[in-house]
PDB file of C-alpha atoms in Angstrom:
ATOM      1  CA  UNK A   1     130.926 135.162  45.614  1.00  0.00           C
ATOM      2  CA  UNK A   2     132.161 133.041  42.626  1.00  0.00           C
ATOM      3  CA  UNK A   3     135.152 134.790  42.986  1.00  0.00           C
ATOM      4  CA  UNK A   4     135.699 134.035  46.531  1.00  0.00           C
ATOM      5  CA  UNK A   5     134.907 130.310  45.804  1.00  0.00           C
ATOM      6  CA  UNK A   6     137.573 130.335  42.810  1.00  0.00           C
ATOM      7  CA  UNK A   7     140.240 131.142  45.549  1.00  0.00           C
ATOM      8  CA  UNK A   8     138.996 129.413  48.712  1.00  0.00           C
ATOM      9  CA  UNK A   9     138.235 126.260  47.395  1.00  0.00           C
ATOM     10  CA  UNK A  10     139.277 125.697  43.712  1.00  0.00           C
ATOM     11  CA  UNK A  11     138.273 122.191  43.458  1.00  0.00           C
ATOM     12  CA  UNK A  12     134.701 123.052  43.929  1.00  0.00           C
ATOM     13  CA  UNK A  13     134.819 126.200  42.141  1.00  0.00           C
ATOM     14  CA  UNK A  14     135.913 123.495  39.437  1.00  0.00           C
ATOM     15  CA  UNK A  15     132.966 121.415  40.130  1.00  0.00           C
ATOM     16  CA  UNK A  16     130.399 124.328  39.986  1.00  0.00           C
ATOM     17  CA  UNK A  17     131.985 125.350  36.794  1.00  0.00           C
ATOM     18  CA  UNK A  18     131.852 122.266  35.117  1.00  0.00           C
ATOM     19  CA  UNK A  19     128.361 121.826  36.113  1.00  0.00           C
ATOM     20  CA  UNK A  20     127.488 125.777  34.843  1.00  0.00           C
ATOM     21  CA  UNK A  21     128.948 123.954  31.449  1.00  0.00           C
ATOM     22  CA  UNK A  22     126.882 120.927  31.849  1.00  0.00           C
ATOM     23  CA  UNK A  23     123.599 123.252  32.317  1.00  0.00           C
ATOM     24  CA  UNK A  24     124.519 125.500  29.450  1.00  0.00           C
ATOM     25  CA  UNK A  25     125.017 122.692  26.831  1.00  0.00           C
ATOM     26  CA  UNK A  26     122.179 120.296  27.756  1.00  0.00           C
ATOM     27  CA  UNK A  27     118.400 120.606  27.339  1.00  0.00           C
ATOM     28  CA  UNK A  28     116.457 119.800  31.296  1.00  0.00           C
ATOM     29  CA  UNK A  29     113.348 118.119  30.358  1.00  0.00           C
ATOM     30  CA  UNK A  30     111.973 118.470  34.278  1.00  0.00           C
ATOM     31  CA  UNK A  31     110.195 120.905  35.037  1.00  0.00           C
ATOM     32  CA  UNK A  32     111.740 121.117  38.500  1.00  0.00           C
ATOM     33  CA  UNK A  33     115.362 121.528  37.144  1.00  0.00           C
ATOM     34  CA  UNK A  34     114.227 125.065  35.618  1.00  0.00           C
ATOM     35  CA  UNK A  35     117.200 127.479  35.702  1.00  0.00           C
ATOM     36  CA  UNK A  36     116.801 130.428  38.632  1.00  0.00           C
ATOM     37  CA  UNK A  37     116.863 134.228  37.902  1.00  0.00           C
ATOM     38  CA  UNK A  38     120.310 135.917  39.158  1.00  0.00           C
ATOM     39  CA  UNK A  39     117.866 136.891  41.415  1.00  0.00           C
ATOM     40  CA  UNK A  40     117.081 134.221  43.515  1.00  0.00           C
ATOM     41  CA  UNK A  41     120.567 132.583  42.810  1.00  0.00           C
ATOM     42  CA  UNK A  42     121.777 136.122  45.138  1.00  0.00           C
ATOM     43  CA  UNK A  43     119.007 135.419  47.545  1.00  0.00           C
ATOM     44  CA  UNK A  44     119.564 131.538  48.584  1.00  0.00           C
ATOM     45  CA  UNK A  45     123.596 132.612  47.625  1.00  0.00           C
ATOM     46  CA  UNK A  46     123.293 135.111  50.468  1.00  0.00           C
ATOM     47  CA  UNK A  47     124.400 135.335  54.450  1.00  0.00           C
ATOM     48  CA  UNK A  48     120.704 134.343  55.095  1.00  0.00           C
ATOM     49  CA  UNK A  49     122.359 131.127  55.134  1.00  0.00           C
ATOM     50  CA  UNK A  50     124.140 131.698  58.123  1.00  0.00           C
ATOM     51  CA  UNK A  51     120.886 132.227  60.264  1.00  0.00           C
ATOM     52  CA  UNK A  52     118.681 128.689  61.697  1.00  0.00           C
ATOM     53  CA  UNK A  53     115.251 129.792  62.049  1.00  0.00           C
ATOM     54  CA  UNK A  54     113.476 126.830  62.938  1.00  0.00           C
ATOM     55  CA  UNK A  55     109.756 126.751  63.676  1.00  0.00           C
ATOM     56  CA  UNK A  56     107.486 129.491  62.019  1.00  0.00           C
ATOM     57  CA  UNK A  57     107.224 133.687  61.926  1.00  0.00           C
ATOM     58  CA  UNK A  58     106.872 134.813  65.434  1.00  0.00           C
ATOM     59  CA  UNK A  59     107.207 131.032  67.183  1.00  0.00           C
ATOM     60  CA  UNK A  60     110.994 130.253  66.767  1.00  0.00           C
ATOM     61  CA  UNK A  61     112.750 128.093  68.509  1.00  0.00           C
ATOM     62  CA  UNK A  62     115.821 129.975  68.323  1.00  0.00           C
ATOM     63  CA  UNK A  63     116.342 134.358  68.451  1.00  0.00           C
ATOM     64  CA  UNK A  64     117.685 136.602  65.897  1.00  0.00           C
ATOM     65  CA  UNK A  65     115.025 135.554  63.605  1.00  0.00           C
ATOM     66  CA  UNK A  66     113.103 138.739  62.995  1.00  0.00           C
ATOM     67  CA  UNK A  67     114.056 139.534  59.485  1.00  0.00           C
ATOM     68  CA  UNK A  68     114.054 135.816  58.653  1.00  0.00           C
ATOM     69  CA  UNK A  69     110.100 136.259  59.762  1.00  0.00           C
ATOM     70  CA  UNK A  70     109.933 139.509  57.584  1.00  0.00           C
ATOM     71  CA  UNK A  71     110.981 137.922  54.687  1.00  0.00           C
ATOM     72  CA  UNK A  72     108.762 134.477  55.348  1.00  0.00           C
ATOM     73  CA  UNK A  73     105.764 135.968  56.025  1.00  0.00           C
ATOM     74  CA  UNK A  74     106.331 138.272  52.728  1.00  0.00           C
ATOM     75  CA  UNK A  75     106.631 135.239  50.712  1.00  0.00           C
ATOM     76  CA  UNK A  76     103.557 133.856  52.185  1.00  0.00           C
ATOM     77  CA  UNK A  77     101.458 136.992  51.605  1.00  0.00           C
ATOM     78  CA  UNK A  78     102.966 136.805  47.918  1.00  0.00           C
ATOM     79  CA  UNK A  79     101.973 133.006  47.405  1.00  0.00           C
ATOM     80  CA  UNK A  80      98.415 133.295  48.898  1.00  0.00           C
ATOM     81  CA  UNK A  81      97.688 136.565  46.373  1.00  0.00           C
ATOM     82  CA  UNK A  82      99.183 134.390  43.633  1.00  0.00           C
ATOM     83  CA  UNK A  83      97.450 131.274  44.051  1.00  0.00           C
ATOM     84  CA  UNK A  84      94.507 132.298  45.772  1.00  0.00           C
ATOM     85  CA  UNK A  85      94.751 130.246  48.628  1.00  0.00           C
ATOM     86  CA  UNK A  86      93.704 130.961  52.677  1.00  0.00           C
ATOM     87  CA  UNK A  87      96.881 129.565  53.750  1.00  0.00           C
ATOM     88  CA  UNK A  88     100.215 128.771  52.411  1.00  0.00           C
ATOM     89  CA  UNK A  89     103.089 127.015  53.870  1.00  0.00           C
ATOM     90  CA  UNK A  90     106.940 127.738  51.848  1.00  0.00           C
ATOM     91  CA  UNK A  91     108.933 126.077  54.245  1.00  0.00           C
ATOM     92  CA  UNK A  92     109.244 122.921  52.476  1.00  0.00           C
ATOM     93  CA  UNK A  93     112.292 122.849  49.666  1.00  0.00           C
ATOM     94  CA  UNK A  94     110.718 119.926  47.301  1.00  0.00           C
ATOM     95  CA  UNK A  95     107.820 118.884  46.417  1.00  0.00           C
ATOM     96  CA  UNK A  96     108.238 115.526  48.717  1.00  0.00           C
ATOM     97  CA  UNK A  97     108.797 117.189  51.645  1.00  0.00           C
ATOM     98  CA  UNK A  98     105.753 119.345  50.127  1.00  0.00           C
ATOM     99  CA  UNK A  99     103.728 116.191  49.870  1.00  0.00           C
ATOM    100  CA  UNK A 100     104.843 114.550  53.227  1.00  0.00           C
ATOM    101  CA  UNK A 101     103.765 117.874  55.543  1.00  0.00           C
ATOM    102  CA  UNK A 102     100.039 117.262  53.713  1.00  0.00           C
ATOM    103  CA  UNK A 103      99.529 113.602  54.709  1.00  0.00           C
ATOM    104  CA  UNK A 104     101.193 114.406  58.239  1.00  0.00           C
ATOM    105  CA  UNK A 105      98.208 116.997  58.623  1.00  0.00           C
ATOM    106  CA  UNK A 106      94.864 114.965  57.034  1.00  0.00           C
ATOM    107  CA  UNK A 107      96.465 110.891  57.536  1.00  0.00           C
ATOM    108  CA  UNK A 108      97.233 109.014  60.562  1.00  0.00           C
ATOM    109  CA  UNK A 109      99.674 106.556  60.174  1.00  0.00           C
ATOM    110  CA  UNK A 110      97.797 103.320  58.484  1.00  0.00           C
ATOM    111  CA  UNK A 111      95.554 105.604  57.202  1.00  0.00           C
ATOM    112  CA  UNK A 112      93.898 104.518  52.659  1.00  0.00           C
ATOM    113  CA  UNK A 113      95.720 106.773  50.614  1.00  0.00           C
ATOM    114  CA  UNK A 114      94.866 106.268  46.823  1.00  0.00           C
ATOM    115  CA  UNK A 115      97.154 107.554  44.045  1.00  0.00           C
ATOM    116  CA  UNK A 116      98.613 107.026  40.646  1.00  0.00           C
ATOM    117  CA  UNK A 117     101.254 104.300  39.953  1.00  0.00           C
ATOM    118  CA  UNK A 118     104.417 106.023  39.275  1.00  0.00           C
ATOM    119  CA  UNK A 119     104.496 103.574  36.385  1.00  0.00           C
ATOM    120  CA  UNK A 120     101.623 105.369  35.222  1.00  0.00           C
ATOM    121  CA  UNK A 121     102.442 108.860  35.292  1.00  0.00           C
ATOM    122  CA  UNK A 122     102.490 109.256  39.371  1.00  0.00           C
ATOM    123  CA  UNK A 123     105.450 111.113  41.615  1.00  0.00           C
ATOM    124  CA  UNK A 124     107.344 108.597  43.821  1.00  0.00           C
ATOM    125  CA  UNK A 125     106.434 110.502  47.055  1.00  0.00           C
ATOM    126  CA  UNK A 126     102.555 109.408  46.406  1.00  0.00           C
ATOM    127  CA  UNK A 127     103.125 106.044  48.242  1.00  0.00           C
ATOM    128  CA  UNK A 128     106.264 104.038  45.914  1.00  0.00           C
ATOM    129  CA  UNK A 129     107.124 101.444  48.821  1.00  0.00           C
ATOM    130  CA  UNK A 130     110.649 102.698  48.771  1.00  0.00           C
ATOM    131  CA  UNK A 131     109.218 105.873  50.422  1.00  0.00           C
ATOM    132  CA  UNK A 132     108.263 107.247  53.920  1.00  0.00           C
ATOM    133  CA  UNK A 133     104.757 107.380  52.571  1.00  0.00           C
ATOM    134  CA  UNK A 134     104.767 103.576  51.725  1.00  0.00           C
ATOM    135  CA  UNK A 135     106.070 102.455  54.975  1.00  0.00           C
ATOM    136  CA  UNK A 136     103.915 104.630  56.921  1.00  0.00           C
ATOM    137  CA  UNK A 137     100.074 104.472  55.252  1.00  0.00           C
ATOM    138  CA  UNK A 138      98.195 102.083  52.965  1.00  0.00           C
ATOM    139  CA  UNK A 139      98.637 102.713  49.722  1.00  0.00           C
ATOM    140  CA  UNK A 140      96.801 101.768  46.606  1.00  0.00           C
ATOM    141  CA  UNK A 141      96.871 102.792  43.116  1.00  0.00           C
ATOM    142  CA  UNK A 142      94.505 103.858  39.753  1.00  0.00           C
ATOM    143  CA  UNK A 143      96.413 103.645  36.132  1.00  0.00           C
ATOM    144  CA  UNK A 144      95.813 104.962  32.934  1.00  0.00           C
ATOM    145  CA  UNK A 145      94.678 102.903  30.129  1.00  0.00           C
ATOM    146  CA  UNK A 146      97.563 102.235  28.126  1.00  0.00           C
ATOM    147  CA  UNK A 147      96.224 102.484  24.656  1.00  0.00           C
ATOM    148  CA  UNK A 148      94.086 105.915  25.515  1.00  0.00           C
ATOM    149  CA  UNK A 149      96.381 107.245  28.437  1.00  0.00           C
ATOM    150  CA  UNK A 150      93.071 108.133  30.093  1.00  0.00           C
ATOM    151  CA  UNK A 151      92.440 106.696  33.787  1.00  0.00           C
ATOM    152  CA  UNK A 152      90.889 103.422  33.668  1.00  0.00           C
ATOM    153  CA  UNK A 153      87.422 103.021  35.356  1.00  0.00           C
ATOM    154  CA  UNK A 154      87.723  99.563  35.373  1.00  0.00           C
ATOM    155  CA  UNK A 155      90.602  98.888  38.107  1.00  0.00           C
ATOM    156  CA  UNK A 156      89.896  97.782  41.244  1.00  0.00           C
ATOM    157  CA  UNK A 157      91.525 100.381  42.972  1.00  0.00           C
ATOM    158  CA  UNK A 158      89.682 103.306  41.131  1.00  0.00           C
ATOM    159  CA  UNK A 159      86.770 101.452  41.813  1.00  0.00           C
ATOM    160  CA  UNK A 160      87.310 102.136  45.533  1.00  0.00           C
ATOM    161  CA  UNK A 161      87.123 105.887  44.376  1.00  0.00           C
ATOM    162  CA  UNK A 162      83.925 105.461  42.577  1.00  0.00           C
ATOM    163  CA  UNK A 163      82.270 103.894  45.884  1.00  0.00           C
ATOM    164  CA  UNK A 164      84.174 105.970  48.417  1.00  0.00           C
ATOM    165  CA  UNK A 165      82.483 103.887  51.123  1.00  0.00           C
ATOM    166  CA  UNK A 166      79.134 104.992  50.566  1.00  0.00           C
ATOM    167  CA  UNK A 167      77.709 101.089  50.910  1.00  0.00           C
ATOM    168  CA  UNK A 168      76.482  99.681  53.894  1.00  0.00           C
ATOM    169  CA  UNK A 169      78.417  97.136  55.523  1.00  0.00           C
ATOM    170  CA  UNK A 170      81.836  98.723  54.232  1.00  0.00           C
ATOM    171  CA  UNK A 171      84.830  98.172  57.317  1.00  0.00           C
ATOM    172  CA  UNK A 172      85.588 101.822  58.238  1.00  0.00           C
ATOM    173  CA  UNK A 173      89.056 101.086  58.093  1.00  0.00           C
ATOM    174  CA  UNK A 174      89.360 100.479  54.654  1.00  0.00           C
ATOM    175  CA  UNK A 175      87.753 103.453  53.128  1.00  0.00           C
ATOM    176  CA  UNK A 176      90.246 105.951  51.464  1.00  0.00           C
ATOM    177  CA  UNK A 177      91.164 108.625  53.421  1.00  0.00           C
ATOM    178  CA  UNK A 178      92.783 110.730  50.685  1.00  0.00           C
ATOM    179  CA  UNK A 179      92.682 111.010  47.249  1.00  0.00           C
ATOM    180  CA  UNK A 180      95.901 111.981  45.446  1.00  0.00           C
ATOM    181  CA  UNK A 181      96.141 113.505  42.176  1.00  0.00           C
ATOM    182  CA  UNK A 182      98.824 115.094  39.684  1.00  0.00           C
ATOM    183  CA  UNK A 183     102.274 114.844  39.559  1.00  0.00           C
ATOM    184  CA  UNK A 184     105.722 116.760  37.733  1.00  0.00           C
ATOM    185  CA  UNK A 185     104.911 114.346  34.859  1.00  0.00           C
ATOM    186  CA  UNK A 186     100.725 113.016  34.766  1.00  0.00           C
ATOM    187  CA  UNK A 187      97.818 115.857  35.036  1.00  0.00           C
ATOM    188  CA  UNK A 188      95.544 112.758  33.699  1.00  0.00           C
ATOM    189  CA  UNK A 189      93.464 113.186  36.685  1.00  0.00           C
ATOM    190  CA  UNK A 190      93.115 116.636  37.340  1.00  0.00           C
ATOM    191  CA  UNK A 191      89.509 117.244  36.194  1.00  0.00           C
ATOM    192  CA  UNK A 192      88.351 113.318  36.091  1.00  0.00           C
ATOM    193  CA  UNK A 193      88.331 113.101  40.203  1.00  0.00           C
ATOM    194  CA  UNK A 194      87.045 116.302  41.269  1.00  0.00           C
ATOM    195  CA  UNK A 195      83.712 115.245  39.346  1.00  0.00           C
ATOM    196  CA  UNK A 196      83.765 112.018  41.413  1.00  0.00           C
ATOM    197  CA  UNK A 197      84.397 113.726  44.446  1.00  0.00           C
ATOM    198  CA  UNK A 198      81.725 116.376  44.158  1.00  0.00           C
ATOM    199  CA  UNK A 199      79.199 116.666  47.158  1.00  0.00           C
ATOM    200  CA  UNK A 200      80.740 113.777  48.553  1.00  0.00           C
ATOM    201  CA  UNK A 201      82.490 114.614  52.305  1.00  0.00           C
ATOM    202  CA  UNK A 202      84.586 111.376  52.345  1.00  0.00           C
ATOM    203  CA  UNK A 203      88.414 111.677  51.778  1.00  0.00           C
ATOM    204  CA  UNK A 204      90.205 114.718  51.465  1.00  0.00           C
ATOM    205  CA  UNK A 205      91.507 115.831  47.277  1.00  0.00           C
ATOM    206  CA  UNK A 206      95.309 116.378  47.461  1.00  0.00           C
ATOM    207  CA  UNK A 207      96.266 117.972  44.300  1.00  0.00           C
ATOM    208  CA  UNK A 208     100.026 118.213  43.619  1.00  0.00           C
ATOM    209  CA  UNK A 209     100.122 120.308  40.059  1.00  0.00           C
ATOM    210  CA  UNK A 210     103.154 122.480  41.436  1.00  0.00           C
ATOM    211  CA  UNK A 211     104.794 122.229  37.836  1.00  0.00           C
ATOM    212  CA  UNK A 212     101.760 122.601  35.872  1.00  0.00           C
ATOM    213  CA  UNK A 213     100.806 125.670  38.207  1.00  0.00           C
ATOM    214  CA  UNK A 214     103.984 127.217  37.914  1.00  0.00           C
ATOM    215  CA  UNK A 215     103.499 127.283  33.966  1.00  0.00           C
ATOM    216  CA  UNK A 216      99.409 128.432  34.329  1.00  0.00           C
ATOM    217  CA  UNK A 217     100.912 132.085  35.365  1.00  0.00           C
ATOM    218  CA  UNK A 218      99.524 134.641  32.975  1.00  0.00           C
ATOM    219  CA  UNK A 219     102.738 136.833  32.107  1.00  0.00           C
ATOM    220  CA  UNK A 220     100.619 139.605  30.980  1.00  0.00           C
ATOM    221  CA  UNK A 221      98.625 140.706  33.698  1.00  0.00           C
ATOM    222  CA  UNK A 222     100.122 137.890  36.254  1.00  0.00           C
ATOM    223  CA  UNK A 223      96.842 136.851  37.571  1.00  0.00           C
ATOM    224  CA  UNK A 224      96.543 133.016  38.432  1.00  0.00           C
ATOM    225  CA  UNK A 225      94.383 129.636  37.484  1.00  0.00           C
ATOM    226  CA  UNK A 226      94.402 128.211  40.055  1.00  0.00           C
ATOM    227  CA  UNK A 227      93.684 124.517  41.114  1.00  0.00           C
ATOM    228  CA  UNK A 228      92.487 125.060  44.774  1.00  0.00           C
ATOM    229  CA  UNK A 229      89.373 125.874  43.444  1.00  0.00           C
ATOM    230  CA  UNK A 230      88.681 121.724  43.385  1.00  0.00           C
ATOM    231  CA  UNK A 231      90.970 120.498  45.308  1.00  0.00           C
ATOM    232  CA  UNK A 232      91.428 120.794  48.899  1.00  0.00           C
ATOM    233  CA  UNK A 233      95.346 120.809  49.473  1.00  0.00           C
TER     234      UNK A 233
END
């Protein structure tokens, strides 16, 4: 394929090789820029490209798509063994779009939705303004203490949390609709919410730990800790 490249198109087969360079010389520090098996370079490399498939296994929107369905539903079956989970969706190709097909199946638009400031350790698809999720719900923040990096009990907005509209009197429209924790770069809340939340029906627990997951894998007999066991989504 590189091959091909070199001759159809030098100038981006002079791009791509620079950037090879640029990968092979510098340290990533992101989880999300990990470096892909040959593997799966060959796989998303491949002439599945050539094929639109939109919709999901056996409800397309466009024919031809049967071994595009073989190989979905395959990966599904894999990620539900792996993480445990009842259902698993592997359409989405970051973790925003990830993160946007959640709150377009628990929020309506307007709906509370309470996460970490990005300042603070959060992911900028958790409600930044400068996002779809800003513009479209209401979102408010908890921090972390900056001398103990631990979340602060204190703030007003993780005080909403702590009363999850459990008071009399409370407007219905202001009561959180969905808690969201962890990020690629803060697991600060991972176990401190779920022990708020516990026996308490109100919002849903969104927990986005796809990073932290990803490293949780057991290499040796490849079973799985997984995080849907508190969390919801």
């Amino acid at each position: 394929m590189i091959s091909s490249l070199r001759t159809g198109d030098p100038d981006v087969f002079a791009m791509v090789s620079r950037e090879g360079q640029r990968q092979n010389e510098n340290i990533e520090l992101i989880a999300s820029a990990n470096f892909v098996s040959r593997t799966v370079l060959e796989a998303t490399g491949s002439l599945l490209t050539n094929k639109v498939a939109e919709g999901y296994p056996g409800r397309r929107y466009f024919s031809g798509c049967e071994y595009i369905d073989e190989i979905e539903n395959l990966a599904i079956a894999r990620a539900k063994k792996l993480f445990g989970a009842t259902y698993v969706n592997i359409e989405p190709y970051s973790g925003s779009q990830a993160n946007q097909a959640v709150y377009l199946s628990v929020l309506k638009p307007g709906d509370r939705l309470l996460s970490m400031d990005l300042v603070h350790g959060g992911h900028l698809s958790h409600g930044a303004k400068a996002t779809m999720t800003g513009k479209n719900y209401d979102c408010h923040f908890y921090h972390v203490n900056p001398e103990t990096e631990r979340l602060d009990y204190d703030t007003k907005a993780l005080g909403e949390v702590l009363s999850l509209g459990t008071e009399p009197g409370i407007d219905p429209k202001q009561l959180t609709k969905m808690i969201q924790a962890g990020s690629g770069s803060s697991w600060v809340a991972e176990k401190l919410l779920p022990s708020i939340l516990e026996g308490n029906p109100g919002p849903a627990f969104a927990l986005n730990l796809a990073y932290k997951d990803t490293c949780l894998v057991d290499e040796l007999n490849k079973t799985f800790k997984t995080s849907l066991e508190f969390s919801d989504v």
